[in-house]
Coordinates of C-alpha atoms and ligand atoms in Angstrom, one line a residue:
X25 CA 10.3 9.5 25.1
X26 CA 12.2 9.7 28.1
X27 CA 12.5 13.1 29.9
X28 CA 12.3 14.6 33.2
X29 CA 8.3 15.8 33.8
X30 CA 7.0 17.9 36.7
X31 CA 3.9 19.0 37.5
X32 CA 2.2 22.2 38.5
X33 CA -1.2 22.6 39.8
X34 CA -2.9 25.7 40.0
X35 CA -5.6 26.2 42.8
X36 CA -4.9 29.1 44.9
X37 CA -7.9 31.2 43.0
X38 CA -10.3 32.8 44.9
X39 CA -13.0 30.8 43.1
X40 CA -15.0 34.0 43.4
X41 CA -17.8 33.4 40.6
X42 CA -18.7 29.8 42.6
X43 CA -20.6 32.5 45.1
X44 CA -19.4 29.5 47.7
X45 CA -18.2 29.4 51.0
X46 CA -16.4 26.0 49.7
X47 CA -12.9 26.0 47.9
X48 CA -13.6 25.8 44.4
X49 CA -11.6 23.1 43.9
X50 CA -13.3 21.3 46.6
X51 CA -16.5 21.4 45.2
X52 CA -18.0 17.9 44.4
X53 CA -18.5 16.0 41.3
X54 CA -19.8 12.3 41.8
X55 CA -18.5 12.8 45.7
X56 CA -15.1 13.4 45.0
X57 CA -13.8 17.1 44.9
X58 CA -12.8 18.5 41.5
X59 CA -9.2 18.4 42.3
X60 CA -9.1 14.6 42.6
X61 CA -10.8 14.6 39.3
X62 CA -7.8 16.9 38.0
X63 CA -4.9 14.5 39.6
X64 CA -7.0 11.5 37.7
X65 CA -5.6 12.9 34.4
X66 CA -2.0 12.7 35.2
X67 CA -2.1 9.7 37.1
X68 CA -0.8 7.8 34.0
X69 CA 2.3 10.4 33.4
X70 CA 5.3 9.3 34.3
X71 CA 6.4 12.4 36.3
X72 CA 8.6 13.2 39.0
X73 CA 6.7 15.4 41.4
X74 CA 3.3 17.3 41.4
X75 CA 3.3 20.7 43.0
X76 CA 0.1 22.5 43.9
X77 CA -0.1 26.0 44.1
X78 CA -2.7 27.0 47.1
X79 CA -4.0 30.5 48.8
X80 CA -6.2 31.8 51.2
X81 CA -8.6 28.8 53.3
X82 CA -6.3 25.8 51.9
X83 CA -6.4 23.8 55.5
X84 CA -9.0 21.5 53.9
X85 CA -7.3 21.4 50.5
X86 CA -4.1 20.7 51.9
X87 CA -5.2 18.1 54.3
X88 CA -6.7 16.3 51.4
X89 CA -3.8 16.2 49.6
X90 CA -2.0 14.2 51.8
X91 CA 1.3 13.1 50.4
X92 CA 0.3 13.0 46.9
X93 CA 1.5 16.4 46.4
X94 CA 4.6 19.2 47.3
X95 CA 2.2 22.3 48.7
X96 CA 3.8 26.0 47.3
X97 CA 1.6 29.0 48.5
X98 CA 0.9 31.9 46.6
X99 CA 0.3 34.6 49.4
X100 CA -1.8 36.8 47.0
X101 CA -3.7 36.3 43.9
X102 CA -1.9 38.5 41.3
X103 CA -2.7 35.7 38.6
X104 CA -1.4 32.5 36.9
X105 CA 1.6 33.6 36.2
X106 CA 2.6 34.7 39.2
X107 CA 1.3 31.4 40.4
X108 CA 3.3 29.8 38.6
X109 CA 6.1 31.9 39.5
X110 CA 5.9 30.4 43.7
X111 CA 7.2 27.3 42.5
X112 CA 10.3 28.8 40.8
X113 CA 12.2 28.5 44.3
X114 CA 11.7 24.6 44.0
X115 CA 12.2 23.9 39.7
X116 CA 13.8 26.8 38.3
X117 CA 17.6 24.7 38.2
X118 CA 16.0 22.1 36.7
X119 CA 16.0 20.6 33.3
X120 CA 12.7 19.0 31.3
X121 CA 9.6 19.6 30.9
X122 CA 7.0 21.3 33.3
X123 CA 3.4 20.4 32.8
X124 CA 1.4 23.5 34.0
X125 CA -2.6 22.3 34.8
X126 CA -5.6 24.9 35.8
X127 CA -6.4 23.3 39.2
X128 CA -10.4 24.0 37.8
X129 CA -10.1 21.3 34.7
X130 CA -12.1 18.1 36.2
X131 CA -12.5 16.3 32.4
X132 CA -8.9 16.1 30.6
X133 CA -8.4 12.5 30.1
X134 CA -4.7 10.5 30.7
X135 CA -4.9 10.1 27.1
X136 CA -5.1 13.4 26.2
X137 CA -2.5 14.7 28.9
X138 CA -0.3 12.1 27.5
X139 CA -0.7 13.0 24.2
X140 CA 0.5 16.8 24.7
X141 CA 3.7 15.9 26.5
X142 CA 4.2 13.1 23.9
X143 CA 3.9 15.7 21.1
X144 CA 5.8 18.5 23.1
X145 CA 8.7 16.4 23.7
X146 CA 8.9 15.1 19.9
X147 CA 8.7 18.3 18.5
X148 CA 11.1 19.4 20.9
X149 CA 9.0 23.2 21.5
X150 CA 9.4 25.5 23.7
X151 CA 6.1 25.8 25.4
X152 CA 3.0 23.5 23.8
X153 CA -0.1 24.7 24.5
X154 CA -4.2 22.0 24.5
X155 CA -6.7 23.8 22.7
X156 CA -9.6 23.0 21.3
X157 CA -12.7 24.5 19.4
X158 CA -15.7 25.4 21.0
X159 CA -19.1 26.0 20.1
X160 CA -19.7 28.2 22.7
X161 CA -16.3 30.3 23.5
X162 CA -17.4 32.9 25.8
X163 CA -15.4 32.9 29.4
X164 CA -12.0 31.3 27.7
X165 CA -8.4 33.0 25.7
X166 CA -8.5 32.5 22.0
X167 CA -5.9 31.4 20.1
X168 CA -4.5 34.1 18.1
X169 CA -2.1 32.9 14.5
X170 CA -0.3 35.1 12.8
X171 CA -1.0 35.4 8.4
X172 CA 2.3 32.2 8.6
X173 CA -0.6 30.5 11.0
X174 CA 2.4 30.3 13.5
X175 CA 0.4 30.5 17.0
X176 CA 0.9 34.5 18.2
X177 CA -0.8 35.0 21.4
X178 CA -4.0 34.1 23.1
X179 CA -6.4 37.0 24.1
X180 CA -8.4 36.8 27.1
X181 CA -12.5 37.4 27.0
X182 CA -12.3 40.3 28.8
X183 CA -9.6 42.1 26.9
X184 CA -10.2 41.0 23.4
X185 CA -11.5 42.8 20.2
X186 CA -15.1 42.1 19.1
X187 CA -13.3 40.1 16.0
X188 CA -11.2 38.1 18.5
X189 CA -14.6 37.2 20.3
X190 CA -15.5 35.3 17.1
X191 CA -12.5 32.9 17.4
X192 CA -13.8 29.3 18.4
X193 CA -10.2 28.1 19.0
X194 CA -9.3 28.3 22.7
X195 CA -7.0 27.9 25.9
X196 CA -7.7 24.5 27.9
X197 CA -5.3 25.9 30.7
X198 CA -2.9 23.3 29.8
X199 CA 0.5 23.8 29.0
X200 CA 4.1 21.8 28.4
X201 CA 7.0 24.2 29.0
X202 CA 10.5 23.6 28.5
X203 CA 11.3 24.3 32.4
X204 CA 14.1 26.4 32.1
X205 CA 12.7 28.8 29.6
X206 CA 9.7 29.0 31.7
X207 CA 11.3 30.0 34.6
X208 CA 13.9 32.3 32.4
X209 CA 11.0 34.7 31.2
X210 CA 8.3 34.7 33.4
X211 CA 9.5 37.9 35.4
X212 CA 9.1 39.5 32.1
X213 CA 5.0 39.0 32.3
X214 CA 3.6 42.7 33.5
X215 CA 0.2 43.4 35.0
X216 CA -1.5 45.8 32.3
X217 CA -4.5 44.2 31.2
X218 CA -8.5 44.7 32.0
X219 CA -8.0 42.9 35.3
X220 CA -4.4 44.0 36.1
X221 CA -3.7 40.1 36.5
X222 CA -0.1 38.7 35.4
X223 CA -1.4 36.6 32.9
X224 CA 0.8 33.0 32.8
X225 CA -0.8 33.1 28.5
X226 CA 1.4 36.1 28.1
X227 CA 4.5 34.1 27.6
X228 CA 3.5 33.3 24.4
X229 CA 4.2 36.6 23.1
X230 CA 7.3 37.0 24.8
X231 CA 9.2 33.6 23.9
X232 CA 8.1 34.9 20.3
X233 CA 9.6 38.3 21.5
X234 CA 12.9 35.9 21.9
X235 CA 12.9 33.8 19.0
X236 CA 10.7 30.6 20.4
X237 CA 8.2 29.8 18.5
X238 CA 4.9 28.3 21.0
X239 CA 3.0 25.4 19.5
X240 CA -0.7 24.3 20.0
X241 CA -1.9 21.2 20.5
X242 CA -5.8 20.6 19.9
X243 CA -7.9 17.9 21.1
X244 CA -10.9 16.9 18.9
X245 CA -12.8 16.1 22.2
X246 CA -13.7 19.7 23.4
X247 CA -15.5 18.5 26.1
X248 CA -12.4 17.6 28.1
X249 CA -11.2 21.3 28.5
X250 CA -14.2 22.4 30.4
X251 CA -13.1 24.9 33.2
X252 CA -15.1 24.9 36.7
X253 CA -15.4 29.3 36.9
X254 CA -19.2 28.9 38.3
X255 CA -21.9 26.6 39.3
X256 CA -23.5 26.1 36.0
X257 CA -20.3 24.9 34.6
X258 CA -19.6 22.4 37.8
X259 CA -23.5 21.1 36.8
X260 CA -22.1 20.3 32.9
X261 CA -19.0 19.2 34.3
X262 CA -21.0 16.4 36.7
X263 CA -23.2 15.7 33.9
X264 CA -20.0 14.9 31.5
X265 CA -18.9 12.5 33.8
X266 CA -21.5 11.1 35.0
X267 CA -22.2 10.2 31.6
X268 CA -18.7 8.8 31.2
X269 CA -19.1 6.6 34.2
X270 CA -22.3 5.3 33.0
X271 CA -21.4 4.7 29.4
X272 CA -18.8 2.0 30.5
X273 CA -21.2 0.6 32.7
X274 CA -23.8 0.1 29.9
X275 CA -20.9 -0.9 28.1
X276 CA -20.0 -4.0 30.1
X277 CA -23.7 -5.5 30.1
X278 CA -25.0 -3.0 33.1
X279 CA -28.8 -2.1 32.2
X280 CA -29.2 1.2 33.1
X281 CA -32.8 2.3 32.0
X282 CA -32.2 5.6 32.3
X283 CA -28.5 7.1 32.4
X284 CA -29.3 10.7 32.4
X285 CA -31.3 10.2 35.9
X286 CA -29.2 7.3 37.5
X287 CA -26.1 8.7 39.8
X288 CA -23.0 6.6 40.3
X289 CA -20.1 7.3 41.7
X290 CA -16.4 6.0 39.5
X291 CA -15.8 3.7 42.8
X292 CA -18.6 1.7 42.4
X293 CA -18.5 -1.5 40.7
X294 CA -22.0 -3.2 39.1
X295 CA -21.8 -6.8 37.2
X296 CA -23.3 -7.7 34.0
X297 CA -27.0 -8.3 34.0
X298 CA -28.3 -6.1 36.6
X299 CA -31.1 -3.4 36.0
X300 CA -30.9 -0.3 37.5
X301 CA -33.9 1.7 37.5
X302 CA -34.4 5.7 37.7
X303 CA -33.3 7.9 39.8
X304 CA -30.9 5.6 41.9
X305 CA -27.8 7.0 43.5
X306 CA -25.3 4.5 44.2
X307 CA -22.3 6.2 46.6
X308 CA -18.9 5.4 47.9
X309 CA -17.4 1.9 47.6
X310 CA -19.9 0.2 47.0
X311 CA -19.9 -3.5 44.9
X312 CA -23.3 -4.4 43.0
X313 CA -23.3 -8.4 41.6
X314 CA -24.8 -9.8 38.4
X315 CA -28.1 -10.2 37.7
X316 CA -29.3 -8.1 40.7
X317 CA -32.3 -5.3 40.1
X318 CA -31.9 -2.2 42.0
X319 CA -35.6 -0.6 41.5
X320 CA -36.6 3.6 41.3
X321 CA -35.2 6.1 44.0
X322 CA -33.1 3.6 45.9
X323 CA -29.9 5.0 47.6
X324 CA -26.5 2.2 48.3
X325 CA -23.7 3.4 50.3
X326 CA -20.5 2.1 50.7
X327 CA -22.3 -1.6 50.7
X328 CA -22.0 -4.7 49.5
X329 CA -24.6 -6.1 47.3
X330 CA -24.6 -9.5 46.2
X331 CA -25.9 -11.5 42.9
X332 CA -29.4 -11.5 42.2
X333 CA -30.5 -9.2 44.7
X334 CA -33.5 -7.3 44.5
X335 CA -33.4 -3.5 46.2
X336 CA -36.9 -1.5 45.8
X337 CA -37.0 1.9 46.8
X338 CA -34.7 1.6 49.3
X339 CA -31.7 3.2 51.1
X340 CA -29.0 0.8 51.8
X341 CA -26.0 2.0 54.1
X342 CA -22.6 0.6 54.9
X343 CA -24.6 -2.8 54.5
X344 CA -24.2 -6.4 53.2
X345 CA -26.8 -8.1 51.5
X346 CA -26.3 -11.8 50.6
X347 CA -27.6 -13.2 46.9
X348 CA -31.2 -13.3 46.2
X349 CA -31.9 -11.6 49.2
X350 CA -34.6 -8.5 48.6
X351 CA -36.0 -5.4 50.3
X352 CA -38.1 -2.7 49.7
X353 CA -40.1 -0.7 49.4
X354 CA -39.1 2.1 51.3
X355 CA -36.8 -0.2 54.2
X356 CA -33.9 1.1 55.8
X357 CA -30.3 -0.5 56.2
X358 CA -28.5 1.0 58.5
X359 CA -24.9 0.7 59.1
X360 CA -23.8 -2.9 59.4
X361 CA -26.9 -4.8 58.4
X362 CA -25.8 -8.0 57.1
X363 CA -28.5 -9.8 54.9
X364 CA -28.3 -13.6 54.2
X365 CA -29.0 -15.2 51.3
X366 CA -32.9 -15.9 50.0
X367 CA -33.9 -13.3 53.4
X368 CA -37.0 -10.9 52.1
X369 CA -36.9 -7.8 54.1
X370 CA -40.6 -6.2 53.4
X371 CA -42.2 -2.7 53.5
X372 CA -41.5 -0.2 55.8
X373 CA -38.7 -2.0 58.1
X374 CA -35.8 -0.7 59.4
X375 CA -32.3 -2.9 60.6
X376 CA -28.9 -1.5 62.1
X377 CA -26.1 -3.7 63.1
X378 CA -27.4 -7.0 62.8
X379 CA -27.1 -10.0 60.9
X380 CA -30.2 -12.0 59.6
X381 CA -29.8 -15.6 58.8
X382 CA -30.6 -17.2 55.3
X383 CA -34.2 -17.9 54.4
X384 CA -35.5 -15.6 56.9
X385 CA -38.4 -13.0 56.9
X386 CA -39.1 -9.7 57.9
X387 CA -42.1 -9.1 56.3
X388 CA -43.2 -5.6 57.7
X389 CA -43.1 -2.2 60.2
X390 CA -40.8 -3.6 61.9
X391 CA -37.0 -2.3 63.7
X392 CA -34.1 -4.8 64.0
X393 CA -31.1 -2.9 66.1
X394 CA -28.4 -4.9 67.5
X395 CA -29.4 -8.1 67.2
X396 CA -28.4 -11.7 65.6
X397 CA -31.4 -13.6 64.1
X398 CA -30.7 -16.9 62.7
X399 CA -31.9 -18.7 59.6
X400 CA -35.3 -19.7 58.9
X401 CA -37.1 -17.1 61.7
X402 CA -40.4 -15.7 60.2
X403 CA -40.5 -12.1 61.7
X404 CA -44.1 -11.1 62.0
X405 CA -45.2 -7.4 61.1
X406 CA -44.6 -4.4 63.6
X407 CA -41.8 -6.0 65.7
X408 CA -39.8 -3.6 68.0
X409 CA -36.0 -5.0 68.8
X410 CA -36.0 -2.5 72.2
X411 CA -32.1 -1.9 72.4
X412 CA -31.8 1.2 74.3
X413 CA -32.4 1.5 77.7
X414 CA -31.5 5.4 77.6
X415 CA -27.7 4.8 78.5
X416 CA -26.2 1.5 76.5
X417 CA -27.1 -0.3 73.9
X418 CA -27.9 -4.3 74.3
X419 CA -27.7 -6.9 71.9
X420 CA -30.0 -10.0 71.5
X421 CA -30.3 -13.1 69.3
X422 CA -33.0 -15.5 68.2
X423 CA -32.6 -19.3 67.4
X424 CA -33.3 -20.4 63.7
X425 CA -36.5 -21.5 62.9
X426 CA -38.5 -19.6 65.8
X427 CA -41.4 -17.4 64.8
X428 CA -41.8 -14.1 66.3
X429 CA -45.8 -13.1 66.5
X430 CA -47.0 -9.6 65.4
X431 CA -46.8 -6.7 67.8
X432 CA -43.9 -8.2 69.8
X433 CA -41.5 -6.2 71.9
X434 CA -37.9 -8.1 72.5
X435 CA -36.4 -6.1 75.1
X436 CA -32.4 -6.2 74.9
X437 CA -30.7 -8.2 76.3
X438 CA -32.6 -11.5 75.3
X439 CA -32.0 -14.6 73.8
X440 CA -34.2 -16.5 72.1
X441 CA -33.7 -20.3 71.7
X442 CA -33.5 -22.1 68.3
X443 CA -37.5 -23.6 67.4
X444 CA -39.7 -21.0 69.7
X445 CA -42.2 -19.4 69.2
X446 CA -43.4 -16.0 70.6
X447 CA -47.0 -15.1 71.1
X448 CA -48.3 -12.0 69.0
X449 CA -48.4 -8.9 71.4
X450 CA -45.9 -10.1 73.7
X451 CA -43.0 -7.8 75.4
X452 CA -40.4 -10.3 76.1
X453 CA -38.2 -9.5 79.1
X454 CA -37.0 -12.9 79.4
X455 CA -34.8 -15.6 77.7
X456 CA -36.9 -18.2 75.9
X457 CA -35.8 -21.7 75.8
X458 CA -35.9 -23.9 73.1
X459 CA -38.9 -25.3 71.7
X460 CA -41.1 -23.1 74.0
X461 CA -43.6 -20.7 73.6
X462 CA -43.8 -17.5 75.1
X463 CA -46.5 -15.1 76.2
X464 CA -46.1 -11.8 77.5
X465 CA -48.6 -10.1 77.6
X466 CA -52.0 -9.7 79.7
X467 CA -55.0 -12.5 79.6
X468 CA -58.0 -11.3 77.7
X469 CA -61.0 -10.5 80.4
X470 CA -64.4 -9.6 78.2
X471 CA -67.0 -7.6 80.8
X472 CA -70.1 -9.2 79.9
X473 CA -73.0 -6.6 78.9
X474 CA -70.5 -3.6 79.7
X475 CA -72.8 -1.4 77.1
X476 CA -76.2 -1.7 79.2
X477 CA -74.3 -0.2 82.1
X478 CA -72.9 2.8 80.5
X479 CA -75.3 6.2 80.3
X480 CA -75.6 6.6 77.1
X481 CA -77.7 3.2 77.1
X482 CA -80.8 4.5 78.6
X483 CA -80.6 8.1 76.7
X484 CA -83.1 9.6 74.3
X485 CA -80.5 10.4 72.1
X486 CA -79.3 6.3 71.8
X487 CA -82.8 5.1 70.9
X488 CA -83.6 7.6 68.3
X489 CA -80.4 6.9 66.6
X490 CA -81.4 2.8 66.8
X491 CA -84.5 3.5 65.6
X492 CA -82.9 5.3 62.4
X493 CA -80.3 2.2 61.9
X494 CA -82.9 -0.2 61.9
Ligands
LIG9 C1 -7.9 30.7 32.5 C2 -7.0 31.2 31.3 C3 -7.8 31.2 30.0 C4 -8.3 29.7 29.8 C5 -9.1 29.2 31.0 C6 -9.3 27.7 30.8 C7 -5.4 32.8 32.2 C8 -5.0 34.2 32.3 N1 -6.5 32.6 31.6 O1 -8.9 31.6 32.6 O2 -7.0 31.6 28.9 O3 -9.1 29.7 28.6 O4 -8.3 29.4 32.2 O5 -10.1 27.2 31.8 O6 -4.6 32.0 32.6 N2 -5.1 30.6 40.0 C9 -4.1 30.7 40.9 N3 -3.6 31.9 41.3 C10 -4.1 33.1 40.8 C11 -5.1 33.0 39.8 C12 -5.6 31.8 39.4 O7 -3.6 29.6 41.4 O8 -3.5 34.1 41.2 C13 -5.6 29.3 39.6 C14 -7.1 29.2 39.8 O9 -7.3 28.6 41.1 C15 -7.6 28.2 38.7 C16 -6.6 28.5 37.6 O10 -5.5 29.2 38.2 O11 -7.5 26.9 39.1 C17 -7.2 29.4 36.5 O12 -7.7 30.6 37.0 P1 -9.1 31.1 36.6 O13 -9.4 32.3 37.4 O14 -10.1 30.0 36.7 O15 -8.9 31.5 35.1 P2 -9.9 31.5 33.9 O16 -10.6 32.8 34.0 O17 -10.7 30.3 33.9
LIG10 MG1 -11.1 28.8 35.3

């Protein structure tokens, strides 16, 4: 049903029980603050402008915002109705519906948003309020019908009756208005409660007070109307979604062994037939291919994984790794690795902006930073790329199909032909040409008899200890 719909936001609470230096609506779930997570629900809504209600230490808040949202500040706390109340100056002429969100709401679904205005509109009511039954009440209004079972009032925690406390029925902090009634009789919302707060759940009782008769609307899923007020309910609020993000994932053919220990962001994107062990975090915008198995404790950033790639214990930054390429356990990409196909990346390596060609090997210990290897190179264990000279940074390459021996050090900037072959030990300095072999390092001299001439050879001490070996 067609009709004009605006949004208001409310996030200019103290956030006082988080105990937090941070906004509370900048507090993360899945690396995203909460108020993204509140904007997802009416992304679907067909409204025409979302306004935000901020307070004290909204720089950050705003800033994040961007354009997605009109800012109206609320220079003092006084409560949600007089939150509400800052945006009159912008909405109070107009007509339609206003759709008032608590800016600490991370889980209400589009469906559900779009459900309450759907109803609101249909049953043409004044205000329409989500509620929804809880097991566990405490911290939230109840719902309060009168003996008809028309909805009276809602009661917050701190000022109702011990009988009131018993209701399981309660406020999501979601409400439709009719904008114009809204604006008409919130100056009549007063202060005298428990926490002398102008309540914006007051104007219940005083549309009734004027004839309108309030609707409820109650979702069956309770979880969605969780509100952020304190750490412990951020933690359930992460869990929730977490869950929801992994569900689909299992959902389209994702094998995750354990979803209550496996962290991934909504931006990521995994194909079908991949295995994702414990305890993995995958962050950011990153893009995981099929069949690809992404083994205990690894970490993937803002990468791009290919098909059938094997990840063990690993942390993977702002990286590429081409299919059925592998690394791990415990290696290192570091931003702007790029991994070619069928490459094995071994134990204990580390590689920062540098590409590896396909079919190569890094086998072990070793540190790849700003270089281009080609395909084919065999990488011997403890290899030192030495691309720092204390002021720049230098690049090098090597030629596919060389071999670089154990223990090397390639000192930037070198280049290595195509076919060579570097001597274990070595500290290269120089280019190589193709098909050579290079040594750098110092000739072997063995001291004949060098024991007979030390001290210790002619002491009491040494021949007793002979005696004993023998
Ligand atoms: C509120 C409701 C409660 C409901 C619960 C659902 C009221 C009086 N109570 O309680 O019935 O069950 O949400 O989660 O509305 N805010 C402002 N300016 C203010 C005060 C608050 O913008 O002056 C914002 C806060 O940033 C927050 C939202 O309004 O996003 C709700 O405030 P909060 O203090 O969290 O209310 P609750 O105690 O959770
Ligand atoms: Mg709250």
């Amino acid at each position: 049903m067609e009709s004009n719909v605006n949004v208001i936001i409310l996030a200019a609470g103290k956030g006082t029980r988080m105990k937090s230096d941070t906004l509370k609506v900048m507090h993360e779930i899945c690396h995203r603050p909460l108020i993204d997570w509140v904007f997802d629900g009416v992304a679907d809504l067909k409204y025409s402008q979302v306004y935000t209600v901020v307070g004290h230490d909204r720089e950050q808040l705003v800033k994040h915002l961007g354009s997605r949202s009109k800012i109206v500040v609320e220079p003092q706390q006084l409560g949600t109705a007089d939150a509400v109340k800052t945006v009159g100056s912008e909405l109070s002429n107009q007509k339609g519906v206003t759709l008032v969100l608590n800016g600490d709401s991370p889980l209400l679904t589009q469906a559900t948003i779009n459900q309450l205005v759907d109803f609101h509109i249909k049953a043409k009511s004044p205000l329409t309020l989500l509620t929804a039954d809880l097991k566990n009440p405490s911290g939230y209004g109840r719902i309060i019908y009168d003996k008809n079972r028309k909805f009276e009032r809602i009661v917050e925690q701190k000022d109702a009756s011990t009988e009131e406390l018993t209701v399981s029925e309660v406020n999501s902090g979601v409400y439709c208005f009719d904008n114009q009634l809204l604006f008409k009789y919130l100056p009549e919302v007063n202060n005298n409660n428990n926490q002398k707060e102008y309540y914006l759940t007051d104007l219940i009782e005083i549309f009734r007070k004027h004839g309108l008769q309030p609707f409820t609307f109650k979702t069956n899923d309770s979880s969605e109307i969780l509100g952020v007020n304190d750490l412990v309910a951020l933690n359930n609020a992460r869990k929730i979604i977490q869950k929801r993000i992994n569900t689909k994932l299992l959902m389209n053919g994702v094998q995750i062994i354990d979803p209550d220990h496996t962290y991934i962001d909504c931006s990521v994107e995994v194909g079908n037939d991949t295995i994702i062990e414990p305890n993995v975090q995958i962050i950011g915008n990153t893009k995981i291919g099929s069949h690809c198995h992404i083994g205990m404790g690894s970490e993937i950033i803002d990468s791009k994984i290919h098909d059938h790639v094997t990840i063990i214990s690993s942390l993977i930054e702002s990286s590429e790794m081409f299919s059925c390429s592998d690394i791990g356990p415990n290696s290192h990409l570091r931003p702007n690795a790029k991994i070619g196909s069928k490459v094995h990346i071994g134990n204990f390596c580390e590689i920062k902006n540098s590409t590896i060609g396909d079919n190569s090997k890094v086998g072990h210990l070793t540190y790849i930073g700003d270089a281009d290897l080609g395909k084919d190179i065999n990488v011997g264990c403890g290899i030192i790329f030495c691309n720092y000279d204390g002021f720049k940074k230098h690049r090098s390459k090597v030629g596919s199909n060389s071999f670089l021996g154990s223990g090397s050090n390639i000192v930037a900037p070198v280049e290595i032909a195509d076919h060579s072959f570097i001597a274990a030990g070595s500290t290269i300095t120089k280019d190589v040409p193709y098909h050579a072999l290079a040594l750098g390092r110092a000739r072997q001299i063995n001291k004949e008899n060098y024991w007979s001439k030390l001290p210790v050879a002619n002491s009491k001490l040494w021949e007793k200890t002979e005696e004993k070996e023998k």
